[in-house]
Amino acid sequence: MTVLVIAEHNNQTLNPVTLHAIGAAAKLGDVHLLVAGFQAASVVEQAKKIAVVNQVLYSDVAHYEHGLPEEIAPLVVSVANDYSHFVVAANAFGKNLAPRVAALLDCSQISDLTEIIDNKTFVRPIYAGNALITVQSDEPKLVLTVRATAFDAVADAGGNANVQNLVATNAVNLSRFVSRELTQSDRPELTQARVVVSGGRALGSAEQFNAVLMPLADELGAAIGASRAAVDAEYAPNDSQVGQTGKIVAPELYVAVGISGAIQHVAGMQDSKIIVAINKDPDAPIFNIADFGMVGDLFEIVPNLTKQLKSK
Ligand code: FAD
């Protein structure tokens, strides 16, 4: 089996999520990595060094600059004869690209894998993570999106892959890049953070959300997450939503503050290594998955906790 992973990058650095996708692909066979970009030579330098990558395919042309799936899908298809599996992370980039590749190749896509049993058999969550389904396909080619938090990242050093220059496909011009707004933050990125402090509706306002959670997050070096109720109420920005329709996180420590533990929220954080829940309702469902629970008023518990961490 030879597997093609499609790299996500910004023409300068490789997104670490690609290392997790490669970790998944390595369970299937020989891994080749496709870097499609514009003036992305530094990404190729990083790609070459990734352990387990045997070959880097590189195509550099202006219409690949912004990772538009309409442009990149035909490039993947142009090399498809050589591959049995096409792997990309199940994030915005991968979810946009993978279905186009599958449609152009007229093959199946299996989405959001959390486990690879063999080259035909995969596990993925369904019903907002409440059940796992094992899916088997005999098709000769498969497009797979993988949940990054479920697969270990491979080392970004130690490899020495060949680089093959690929002829670019013609520009399709079906879509046009307009602009990109990036959140600037000193905090770790939510999906990569070792610690996440998340707040729910109980915080009551954006001011309280920030006043209560930020000092705790500062002490823990944590990223800030939120439930959808908190995001809908504008206590926290959209990109901080954790859950089925938000981001999937699996940090070493997840602190859920004033979050009830609805299945759609739990779907996004249940793989966290240690879950701490703070809630005044002892019957809140979040306590069913918490490793440590504190029952009480968050407006007392969180400032106390922060004070104790500060004094250490
Ligand atoms: P609530 O459910 O209102 O819980 C607030 C909690 O705070 C309660 O448990 C309460 O006991 C506790 N509390 C109140 N005051 C205090 C206090 N002073 N101190 C301590 N505890 C206190 N939700 C997500 O989070 N992410 C998603 O991605 C997501 N996707 C969804 C997709 C669909 C299709 C649907 C239908 C829903 C989705 N939801 C999602 C919404 C989800 O169902 C819940 O409504 C939401 O998670 C509830 O947020 P919450 O826990 O902050 O609020």
mmCIF file of C-alpha atoms and ligand atoms in Angstrom:
data_model
loop_
_atom_site.group_PDB
_atom_site.id
_atom_site.type_symbol
_atom_site.label_atom_id
_atom_site.label_comp_id
_atom_site.label_asym_id
_atom_site.label_seq_id
_atom_site.Cartn_x
_atom_site.Cartn_y
_atom_site.Cartn_z
ATOM 1 C CA MET A 1 0.000 0.000 0.000
ATOM 2 C CA THR A 2 1.237 3.476 -0.782
ATOM 3 C CA VAL A 3 -0.601 6.257 0.944
ATOM 4 C CA LEU A 4 -0.698 9.907 -0.055
ATOM 5 C CA VAL A 5 -1.058 12.448 2.754
ATOM 6 C CA ILE A 6 -1.985 15.968 1.705
ATOM 7 C CA ALA A 7 0.021 18.512 3.698
ATOM 8 C CA GLU A 8 -1.624 21.527 5.288
ATOM 9 C CA HIS A 9 0.647 24.570 5.494
ATOM 10 C CA ASN A 10 0.833 28.322 4.992
ATOM 11 C CA ASN A 11 3.679 28.213 2.438
ATOM 12 C CA GLN A 12 6.161 28.756 5.243
ATOM 13 C CA THR A 13 5.475 26.172 7.906
ATOM 14 C CA LEU A 14 3.746 22.867 8.006
ATOM 15 C CA ASN A 15 0.646 22.749 10.198
ATOM 16 C CA PRO A 16 1.425 20.280 13.049
ATOM 17 C CA VAL A 17 -1.891 18.580 12.339
ATOM 18 C CA THR A 18 -0.225 17.037 9.264
ATOM 19 C CA LEU A 19 2.158 15.122 11.564
ATOM 20 C CA HIS A 20 -0.879 13.446 13.147
ATOM 21 C CA ALA A 21 -2.342 12.629 9.720
ATOM 22 C CA ILE A 22 0.994 11.043 8.794
ATOM 23 C CA GLY A 23 0.873 9.078 12.059
ATOM 24 C CA ALA A 24 -2.450 7.626 10.899
ATOM 25 C CA ALA A 25 -1.249 7.008 7.332
ATOM 26 C CA ALA A 26 1.824 5.135 8.573
ATOM 27 C CA LYS A 27 -0.533 2.432 9.880
ATOM 28 C CA LEU A 28 -1.601 1.769 6.271
ATOM 29 C CA GLY A 29 1.655 1.560 4.343
ATOM 30 C CA ASP A 30 4.401 3.643 2.720
ATOM 31 C CA VAL A 31 3.728 7.334 3.210
ATOM 32 C CA HIS A 32 4.194 9.974 0.524
ATOM 33 C CA LEU A 33 3.424 13.607 1.305
ATOM 34 C CA LEU A 34 1.983 16.087 -1.182
ATOM 35 C CA VAL A 35 2.987 19.720 -0.702
ATOM 36 C CA ALA A 36 1.012 21.967 -3.035
ATOM 37 C CA GLY A 37 1.774 25.637 -2.508
ATOM 38 C CA PHE A 38 3.402 28.768 -3.804
ATOM 39 C CA GLN A 39 6.990 29.604 -2.922
ATOM 40 C CA ALA A 40 6.699 26.886 -0.312
ATOM 41 C CA ALA A 41 10.281 25.591 -0.436
ATOM 42 C CA SER A 42 10.642 25.953 3.343
ATOM 43 C CA VAL A 43 7.658 23.616 3.821
ATOM 44 C CA VAL A 44 9.357 21.057 1.583
ATOM 45 C CA GLU A 45 12.512 21.324 3.714
ATOM 46 C CA GLN A 46 10.416 20.489 6.806
ATOM 47 C CA ALA A 47 8.497 17.764 4.960
ATOM 48 C CA LYS A 48 11.696 15.990 3.868
ATOM 49 C CA LYS A 49 12.796 15.565 7.454
ATOM 50 C CA ILE A 50 9.613 13.985 8.765
ATOM 51 C CA ALA A 51 10.180 10.461 10.024
ATOM 52 C CA VAL A 52 8.295 7.795 8.008
ATOM 53 C CA VAL A 53 7.747 10.001 4.930
ATOM 54 C CA ASN A 54 9.410 8.194 1.998
ATOM 55 C CA GLN A 55 8.713 10.721 -0.711
ATOM 56 C CA VAL A 56 7.629 14.336 -0.917
ATOM 57 C CA LEU A 57 5.683 15.404 -3.996
ATOM 58 C CA TYR A 58 6.029 19.125 -4.543
ATOM 59 C CA SER A 59 4.077 21.379 -6.841
ATOM 60 C CA ASP A 60 4.639 25.121 -6.673
ATOM 61 C CA VAL A 61 2.384 27.507 -8.539
ATOM 62 C CA ALA A 62 0.434 30.676 -7.658
ATOM 63 C CA HIS A 63 -3.014 29.041 -7.762
ATOM 64 C CA TYR A 64 -2.020 26.615 -4.957
ATOM 65 C CA GLU A 65 -1.029 29.474 -2.637
ATOM 66 C CA HIS A 66 -4.174 29.550 -0.500
ATOM 67 C CA GLY A 67 -4.938 25.849 -0.369
ATOM 68 C CA LEU A 68 -8.195 26.210 -2.299
ATOM 69 C CA PRO A 69 -9.656 22.708 -2.599
ATOM 70 C CA GLU A 70 -10.968 23.349 -6.127
ATOM 71 C CA GLU A 71 -7.356 23.829 -7.234
ATOM 72 C CA ILE A 72 -5.669 21.133 -5.161
ATOM 73 C CA ALA A 73 -8.151 18.291 -5.767
ATOM 74 C CA PRO A 74 -7.208 17.948 -9.491
ATOM 75 C CA LEU A 75 -3.527 17.769 -8.509
ATOM 76 C CA VAL A 76 -4.264 14.891 -6.112
ATOM 77 C CA VAL A 77 -6.232 13.177 -8.877
ATOM 78 C CA SER A 78 -3.320 13.631 -11.334
ATOM 79 C CA VAL A 79 -1.178 11.282 -9.204
ATOM 80 C CA ALA A 80 -3.987 9.040 -7.977
ATOM 81 C CA ASN A 81 -2.958 5.980 -10.013
ATOM 82 C CA ASP A 82 0.004 5.470 -7.697
ATOM 83 C CA TYR A 83 -1.987 5.405 -4.450
ATOM 84 C CA SER A 84 -4.500 3.256 -2.616
ATOM 85 C CA HIS A 85 -5.370 5.698 0.179
ATOM 86 C CA PHE A 86 -5.527 9.492 0.401
ATOM 87 C CA VAL A 87 -5.282 10.864 3.934
ATOM 88 C CA VAL A 88 -5.884 14.335 5.314
ATOM 89 C CA ALA A 89 -6.775 15.667 8.768
ATOM 90 C CA ALA A 90 -10.499 16.047 9.523
ATOM 91 C CA ASN A 91 -10.351 19.814 9.975
ATOM 92 C CA ALA A 92 -11.594 22.696 7.831
ATOM 93 C CA PHE A 93 -8.900 22.133 5.181
ATOM 94 C CA GLY A 94 -9.377 18.370 5.010
ATOM 95 C CA LYS A 95 -13.172 18.468 5.153
ATOM 96 C CA ASN A 96 -13.142 20.867 2.228
ATOM 97 C CA LEU A 97 -10.666 18.942 0.112
ATOM 98 C CA ALA A 98 -11.424 15.267 0.737
ATOM 99 C CA PRO A 99 -14.981 15.087 -0.697
ATOM 100 C CA ARG A 100 -13.818 16.751 -3.908
ATOM 101 C CA VAL A 101 -11.027 14.220 -4.307
ATOM 102 C CA ALA A 102 -13.406 11.329 -3.578
ATOM 103 C CA ALA A 103 -15.972 12.655 -6.060
ATOM 104 C CA LEU A 104 -13.379 13.142 -8.814
ATOM 105 C CA LEU A 105 -12.011 9.633 -8.210
ATOM 106 C CA ASP A 106 -15.509 8.179 -7.888
ATOM 107 C CA CYS A 107 -14.523 6.388 -4.688
ATOM 108 C CA SER A 108 -15.747 6.440 -1.100
ATOM 109 C CA GLN A 109 -14.690 8.809 1.604
ATOM 110 C CA ILE A 110 -14.581 7.561 5.181
ATOM 111 C CA SER A 111 -14.569 10.489 7.557
ATOM 112 C CA ASP A 112 -13.215 11.419 10.961
ATOM 113 C CA LEU A 113 -11.392 8.147 11.688
ATOM 114 C CA THR A 114 -10.315 7.526 15.246
ATOM 115 C CA GLU A 115 -8.759 4.110 14.657
ATOM 116 C CA ILE A 116 -7.293 2.175 11.745
ATOM 117 C CA ILE A 117 -7.719 -1.567 12.144
ATOM 118 C CA ASP A 118 -6.328 -2.568 8.738
ATOM 119 C CA ASN A 119 -6.216 -1.095 5.261
ATOM 120 C CA LYS A 120 -9.933 -1.718 4.712
ATOM 121 C CA THR A 121 -11.316 -1.408 8.233
ATOM 122 C CA PHE A 122 -11.710 1.788 10.203
ATOM 123 C CA VAL A 123 -13.413 3.062 13.355
ATOM 124 C CA ARG A 124 -15.225 6.383 13.477
ATOM 125 C CA PRO A 125 -17.569 8.026 15.974
ATOM 126 C CA ILE A 126 -21.265 8.468 15.207
ATOM 127 C CA TYR A 127 -24.188 10.061 17.076
ATOM 128 C CA ALA A 128 -22.004 12.910 18.351
ATOM 129 C CA GLY A 129 -19.437 10.476 19.679
ATOM 130 C CA ASN A 130 -21.911 8.356 21.617
ATOM 131 C CA ALA A 131 -21.174 5.278 19.569
ATOM 132 C CA LEU A 132 -18.287 4.020 17.494
ATOM 133 C CA ILE A 133 -18.888 2.327 14.174
ATOM 134 C CA THR A 134 -16.477 -0.025 12.455
ATOM 135 C CA VAL A 135 -16.578 0.523 8.696
ATOM 136 C CA GLN A 136 -15.118 -1.798 6.080
ATOM 137 C CA SER A 137 -14.648 -1.045 2.404
ATOM 138 C CA ASP A 138 -13.250 -3.247 -0.370
ATOM 139 C CA GLU A 139 -12.822 -0.373 -2.808
ATOM 140 C CA PRO A 140 -9.371 -0.187 -4.393
ATOM 141 C CA LYS A 141 -9.048 3.495 -3.499
ATOM 142 C CA LEU A 142 -10.234 5.268 -0.375
ATOM 143 C CA VAL A 143 -10.214 8.866 0.742
ATOM 144 C CA LEU A 144 -9.841 9.128 4.515
ATOM 145 C CA THR A 145 -10.098 12.060 6.901
ATOM 146 C CA VAL A 146 -8.575 11.384 10.303
ATOM 147 C CA ARG A 147 -9.225 12.915 13.688
ATOM 148 C CA ALA A 148 -5.863 14.391 14.613
ATOM 149 C CA THR A 149 -6.344 13.963 18.349
ATOM 150 C CA ALA A 150 -6.762 10.203 17.928
ATOM 151 C CA PHE A 151 -3.373 9.590 16.296
ATOM 152 C CA ASP A 152 0.069 10.417 17.646
ATOM 153 C CA ALA A 153 2.154 12.889 15.692
ATOM 154 C CA VAL A 154 5.208 11.428 13.985
ATOM 155 C CA ALA A 155 8.592 13.007 14.691
ATOM 156 C CA ASP A 156 9.344 16.043 12.563
ATOM 157 C CA ALA A 157 13.009 15.085 12.364
ATOM 158 C CA GLY A 158 15.104 12.087 11.446
ATOM 159 C CA GLY A 159 13.723 11.509 7.956
ATOM 160 C CA ASN A 160 15.408 12.095 4.610
ATOM 161 C CA ALA A 161 12.741 11.769 1.930
ATOM 162 C CA ASN A 162 13.248 12.231 -1.813
ATOM 163 C CA VAL A 163 11.556 15.234 -3.343
ATOM 164 C CA GLN A 164 9.777 14.811 -6.651
ATOM 165 C CA ASN A 165 8.629 17.928 -8.496
ATOM 166 C CA LEU A 166 5.118 17.532 -9.837
ATOM 167 C CA VAL A 167 3.725 19.311 -12.867
ATOM 168 C CA ALA A 168 0.969 21.620 -11.661
ATOM 169 C CA THR A 169 -2.551 21.151 -12.944
ATOM 170 C CA ASN A 170 -4.166 24.066 -14.784
ATOM 171 C CA ALA A 171 -5.936 26.695 -12.689
ATOM 172 C CA VAL A 172 -9.627 25.842 -12.341
ATOM 173 C CA ASN A 173 -10.674 29.332 -11.189
ATOM 174 C CA LEU A 174 -13.934 28.093 -9.648
ATOM 175 C CA SER A 175 -13.237 29.915 -6.411
ATOM 176 C CA ARG A 176 -11.221 32.946 -5.444
ATOM 177 C CA PHE A 177 -9.287 33.689 -2.264
ATOM 178 C CA VAL A 178 -10.527 36.946 -0.709
ATOM 179 C CA SER A 179 -8.942 37.315 2.719
ATOM 180 C CA ARG A 180 -8.015 35.445 5.846
ATOM 181 C CA GLU A 181 -8.536 36.739 9.370
ATOM 182 C CA LEU A 182 -6.334 35.103 11.937
ATOM 183 C CA THR A 183 -6.970 35.407 15.644
ATOM 184 C CA GLN A 184 -3.902 36.840 17.322
ATOM 185 C CA SER A 185 -3.364 35.400 20.756
ATOM 186 C CA ASP A 186 -0.508 34.821 23.162
ATOM 187 C CA ARG A 187 -2.275 31.690 24.332
ATOM 188 C CA PRO A 188 -1.645 28.239 22.871
ATOM 189 C CA GLU A 189 -3.835 27.252 19.933
ATOM 190 C CA LEU A 190 -6.939 25.459 21.228
ATOM 191 C CA THR A 191 -6.517 22.170 19.353
ATOM 192 C CA GLN A 192 -2.793 21.936 20.157
ATOM 193 C CA ALA A 193 -2.860 23.100 23.801
ATOM 194 C CA ARG A 194 -1.725 20.823 26.649
ATOM 195 C CA VAL A 195 -4.266 22.460 28.956
ATOM 196 C CA VAL A 196 -7.687 23.887 28.086
ATOM 197 C CA VAL A 197 -9.909 25.908 30.408
ATOM 198 C CA SER A 198 -13.459 26.024 29.021
ATOM 199 C CA GLY A 199 -16.410 28.067 30.185
ATOM 200 C CA GLY A 200 -20.145 27.640 29.758
ATOM 201 C CA ARG A 201 -23.374 29.565 29.990
ATOM 202 C CA ALA A 202 -23.011 29.815 33.765
ATOM 203 C CA LEU A 203 -20.330 32.507 33.381
ATOM 204 C CA GLY A 204 -23.190 34.894 32.674
ATOM 205 C CA SER A 205 -21.455 37.566 30.588
ATOM 206 C CA ALA A 206 -18.389 38.164 28.447
ATOM 207 C CA GLU A 207 -16.891 40.294 31.224
ATOM 208 C CA GLN A 208 -17.303 37.554 33.832
ATOM 209 C CA PHE A 209 -16.135 34.895 31.385
ATOM 210 C CA ASN A 210 -12.867 36.787 30.940
ATOM 211 C CA ALA A 211 -12.493 37.929 34.553
ATOM 212 C CA VAL A 212 -12.993 34.435 35.996
ATOM 213 C CA LEU A 213 -11.352 32.190 33.405
ATOM 214 C CA MET A 214 -8.384 34.203 32.098
ATOM 215 C CA PRO A 215 -6.452 34.322 35.403
ATOM 216 C CA LEU A 216 -6.868 30.549 35.822
ATOM 217 C CA ALA A 217 -5.812 29.971 32.196
ATOM 218 C CA ASP A 218 -2.793 32.263 32.750
ATOM 219 C CA GLU A 219 -1.698 30.198 35.749
ATOM 220 C CA LEU A 220 -2.075 26.945 33.837
ATOM 221 C CA GLY A 221 -0.668 28.198 30.516
ATOM 222 C CA ALA A 222 -3.968 27.111 29.012
ATOM 223 C CA ALA A 223 -5.976 27.804 25.880
ATOM 224 C CA ILE A 224 -9.517 29.059 26.391
ATOM 225 C CA GLY A 225 -12.468 27.020 25.165
ATOM 226 C CA ALA A 226 -16.212 27.509 25.449
ATOM 227 C CA SER A 227 -19.498 25.676 25.162
ATOM 228 C CA ARG A 228 -21.808 26.578 22.327
ATOM 229 C CA ALA A 229 -24.171 28.268 24.774
ATOM 230 C CA ALA A 230 -21.332 30.563 25.843
ATOM 231 C CA VAL A 231 -20.415 31.275 22.223
ATOM 232 C CA ASP A 232 -24.039 31.905 21.202
ATOM 233 C CA ALA A 233 -24.378 34.335 24.103
ATOM 234 C CA GLU A 234 -21.206 36.087 22.845
ATOM 235 C CA TYR A 235 -19.220 35.454 26.020
ATOM 236 C CA ALA A 236 -16.495 33.917 23.879
ATOM 237 C CA PRO A 237 -15.543 34.001 20.180
ATOM 238 C CA ASN A 238 -16.793 31.388 17.708
ATOM 239 C CA ASP A 239 -13.390 29.843 17.222
ATOM 240 C CA SER A 240 -13.260 28.861 20.892
ATOM 241 C CA GLN A 241 -16.266 26.516 20.657
ATOM 242 C CA VAL A 242 -15.512 22.959 21.678
ATOM 243 C CA GLY A 243 -17.790 20.148 20.562
ATOM 244 C CA GLN A 244 -19.589 18.438 17.751
ATOM 245 C CA THR A 245 -19.963 21.650 15.767
ATOM 246 C CA GLY A 246 -16.832 23.243 17.188
ATOM 247 C CA LYS A 247 -13.305 22.039 17.706
ATOM 248 C CA ILE A 248 -12.221 18.587 18.841
ATOM 249 C CA VAL A 249 -9.619 18.779 21.594
ATOM 250 C CA ALA A 250 -7.739 16.154 23.587
ATOM 251 C CA PRO A 251 -5.429 18.040 25.948
ATOM 252 C CA GLU A 252 -3.699 16.531 28.952
ATOM 253 C CA LEU A 253 -5.957 18.595 31.208
ATOM 254 C CA TYR A 254 -9.449 19.931 30.392
ATOM 255 C CA VAL A 255 -11.145 22.138 32.976
ATOM 256 C CA ALA A 256 -14.895 22.513 32.331
ATOM 257 C CA VAL A 257 -16.295 25.479 34.239
ATOM 258 C CA GLY A 258 -20.076 25.902 34.442
ATOM 259 C CA ILE A 259 -20.650 23.492 31.564
ATOM 260 C CA SER A 260 -23.460 20.947 31.895
ATOM 261 C CA GLY A 261 -21.873 18.251 29.709
ATOM 262 C CA ALA A 262 -24.366 18.005 26.846
ATOM 263 C CA ILE A 263 -23.454 15.201 24.422
ATOM 264 C CA GLN A 264 -22.575 17.716 21.716
ATOM 265 C CA HIS A 265 -20.019 19.354 24.011
ATOM 266 C CA VAL A 266 -18.644 16.069 25.310
ATOM 267 C CA ALA A 267 -18.109 14.908 21.700
ATOM 268 C CA GLY A 268 -15.393 17.535 21.417
ATOM 269 C CA MET A 269 -13.447 16.922 24.631
ATOM 270 C CA GLN A 270 -14.079 13.402 25.918
ATOM 271 C CA ASP A 271 -10.659 12.171 24.788
ATOM 272 C CA SER A 272 -8.907 14.634 27.120
ATOM 273 C CA LYS A 273 -6.504 12.794 29.427
ATOM 274 C CA ILE A 274 -7.749 14.385 32.673
ATOM 275 C CA ILE A 275 -11.093 16.153 32.942
ATOM 276 C CA VAL A 276 -11.872 18.473 35.837
ATOM 277 C CA ALA A 277 -15.458 19.714 36.139
ATOM 278 C CA ILE A 278 -16.726 22.598 38.247
ATOM 279 C CA ASN A 279 -20.501 22.779 38.477
ATOM 280 C CA LYS A 280 -23.015 23.651 41.188
ATOM 281 C CA ASP A 281 -25.348 20.820 40.151
ATOM 282 C CA PRO A 282 -24.080 17.482 41.526
ATOM 283 C CA ASP A 283 -26.182 15.679 38.898
ATOM 284 C CA ALA A 284 -24.735 17.559 35.932
ATOM 285 C CA PRO A 285 -23.796 15.018 33.207
ATOM 286 C CA ILE A 286 -20.287 16.448 32.950
ATOM 287 C CA PHE A 287 -19.492 14.646 36.227
ATOM 288 C CA ASN A 288 -20.098 11.300 34.456
ATOM 289 C CA ILE A 289 -16.948 11.775 32.411
ATOM 290 C CA ALA A 290 -14.924 13.899 34.850
ATOM 291 C CA ASP A 291 -11.871 12.484 36.602
ATOM 292 C CA PHE A 292 -12.177 15.163 39.278
ATOM 293 C CA GLY A 293 -15.332 17.071 40.130
ATOM 294 C CA MET A 294 -15.934 20.110 42.286
ATOM 295 C CA VAL A 295 -19.540 20.798 43.227
ATOM 296 C CA GLY A 296 -20.166 24.419 44.053
ATOM 297 C CA ASP A 297 -20.342 27.964 42.799
ATOM 298 C CA LEU A 298 -17.771 28.591 40.107
ATOM 299 C CA PHE A 299 -17.515 32.248 41.135
ATOM 300 C CA GLU A 300 -16.041 31.070 44.449
ATOM 301 C CA ILE A 301 -14.182 27.946 43.349
ATOM 302 C CA VAL A 302 -12.311 29.309 40.327
ATOM 303 C CA PRO A 303 -10.850 32.448 41.985
ATOM 304 C CA ASN A 304 -9.822 30.300 44.985
ATOM 305 C CA LEU A 305 -8.176 27.751 42.751
ATOM 306 C CA THR A 306 -6.360 30.509 40.855
ATOM 307 C CA LYS A 307 -5.180 32.038 44.139
ATOM 308 C CA GLN A 308 -3.832 28.704 45.340
ATOM 309 C CA LEU A 309 -2.025 28.069 42.045
ATOM 310 C CA LYS A 310 -0.504 31.556 42.224
ATOM 311 C CA SER A 311 0.807 30.990 45.726
ATOM 312 C CA LYS A 312 2.683 27.821 44.666
HETATM 313 P P1 FAD B 1 -26.039 24.740 30.106
HETATM 314 O O1 FAD B 1 -26.465 23.442 29.556
HETATM 315 O O2 FAD B 1 -27.065 25.773 30.363
HETATM 316 O O3 FAD B 1 -25.232 24.421 31.446
HETATM 317 C C1 FAD B 1 -24.796 25.385 32.347
HETATM 318 C C2 FAD B 1 -24.281 24.623 33.553
HETATM 319 O O4 FAD B 1 -23.731 25.535 34.468
HETATM 320 C C3 FAD B 1 -25.343 23.836 34.307
HETATM 321 O O5 FAD B 1 -24.920 22.488 34.439
HETATM 322 C C4 FAD B 1 -25.436 24.533 35.672
HETATM 323 O O6 FAD B 1 -25.644 23.610 36.737
HETATM 324 C C5 FAD B 1 -24.069 25.142 35.783
HETATM 325 N N1 FAD B 1 -24.038 26.361 36.622
HETATM 326 C C6 FAD B 1 -24.897 27.404 36.624
HETATM 327 N N2 FAD B 1 -24.494 28.367 37.467
HETATM 328 C C7 FAD B 1 -23.340 27.908 38.044
HETATM 329 C C8 FAD B 1 -22.449 28.426 38.997
HETATM 330 N N3 FAD B 1 -22.615 29.648 39.529
HETATM 331 N N4 FAD B 1 -21.383 27.691 39.359
HETATM 332 C C9 FAD B 1 -21.177 26.435 38.841
HETATM 333 N N5 FAD B 1 -22.000 25.906 37.906
HETATM 334 C C10 FAD B 1 -23.063 26.625 37.503
HETATM 335 N N6 FAD B 1 -22.670 22.560 22.511
HETATM 336 C C11 FAD B 1 -21.332 22.681 22.632
HETATM 337 O O7 FAD B 1 -20.816 23.022 23.723
HETATM 338 N N7 FAD B 1 -20.531 22.449 21.553
HETATM 339 C C12 FAD B 1 -21.008 22.076 20.339
HETATM 340 O O8 FAD B 1 -20.239 21.909 19.387
HETATM 341 C C13 FAD B 1 -22.423 21.926 20.191
HETATM 342 N N8 FAD B 1 -22.969 21.539 19.024
HETATM 343 C C14 FAD B 1 -24.313 21.342 18.962
HETATM 344 C C15 FAD B 1 -24.868 20.839 17.769
HETATM 345 C C16 FAD B 1 -26.226 20.610 17.707
HETATM 346 C C17 FAD B 1 -26.806 20.065 16.425
HETATM 347 C C18 FAD B 1 -27.053 20.894 18.805
HETATM 348 C C19 FAD B 1 -28.531 20.637 18.733
HETATM 349 C C20 FAD B 1 -26.522 21.398 19.963
HETATM 350 C C21 FAD B 1 -25.138 21.635 20.069
HETATM 351 N N9 FAD B 1 -24.568 22.126 21.228
HETATM 352 C C22 FAD B 1 -23.223 22.214 21.325
HETATM 353 C C23 FAD B 1 -25.396 22.643 22.340
HETATM 354 C C24 FAD B 1 -25.535 21.673 23.489
HETATM 355 O O9 FAD B 1 -26.624 20.825 23.258
HETATM 356 C C25 FAD B 1 -25.777 22.439 24.805
HETATM 357 O O10 FAD B 1 -26.912 23.263 24.652
HETATM 358 C C26 FAD B 1 -24.617 23.309 25.256
HETATM 359 O O11 FAD B 1 -23.426 22.558 25.246
HETATM 360 C C27 FAD B 1 -24.897 23.820 26.672
HETATM 361 O O12 FAD B 1 -23.883 24.694 27.069
HETATM 362 P P2 FAD B 1 -23.575 24.908 28.621
HETATM 363 O O13 FAD B 1 -23.193 23.611 29.225
HETATM 364 O O14 FAD B 1 -22.632 26.043 28.694
HETATM 365 O O15 FAD B 1 -24.957 25.439 29.169
#
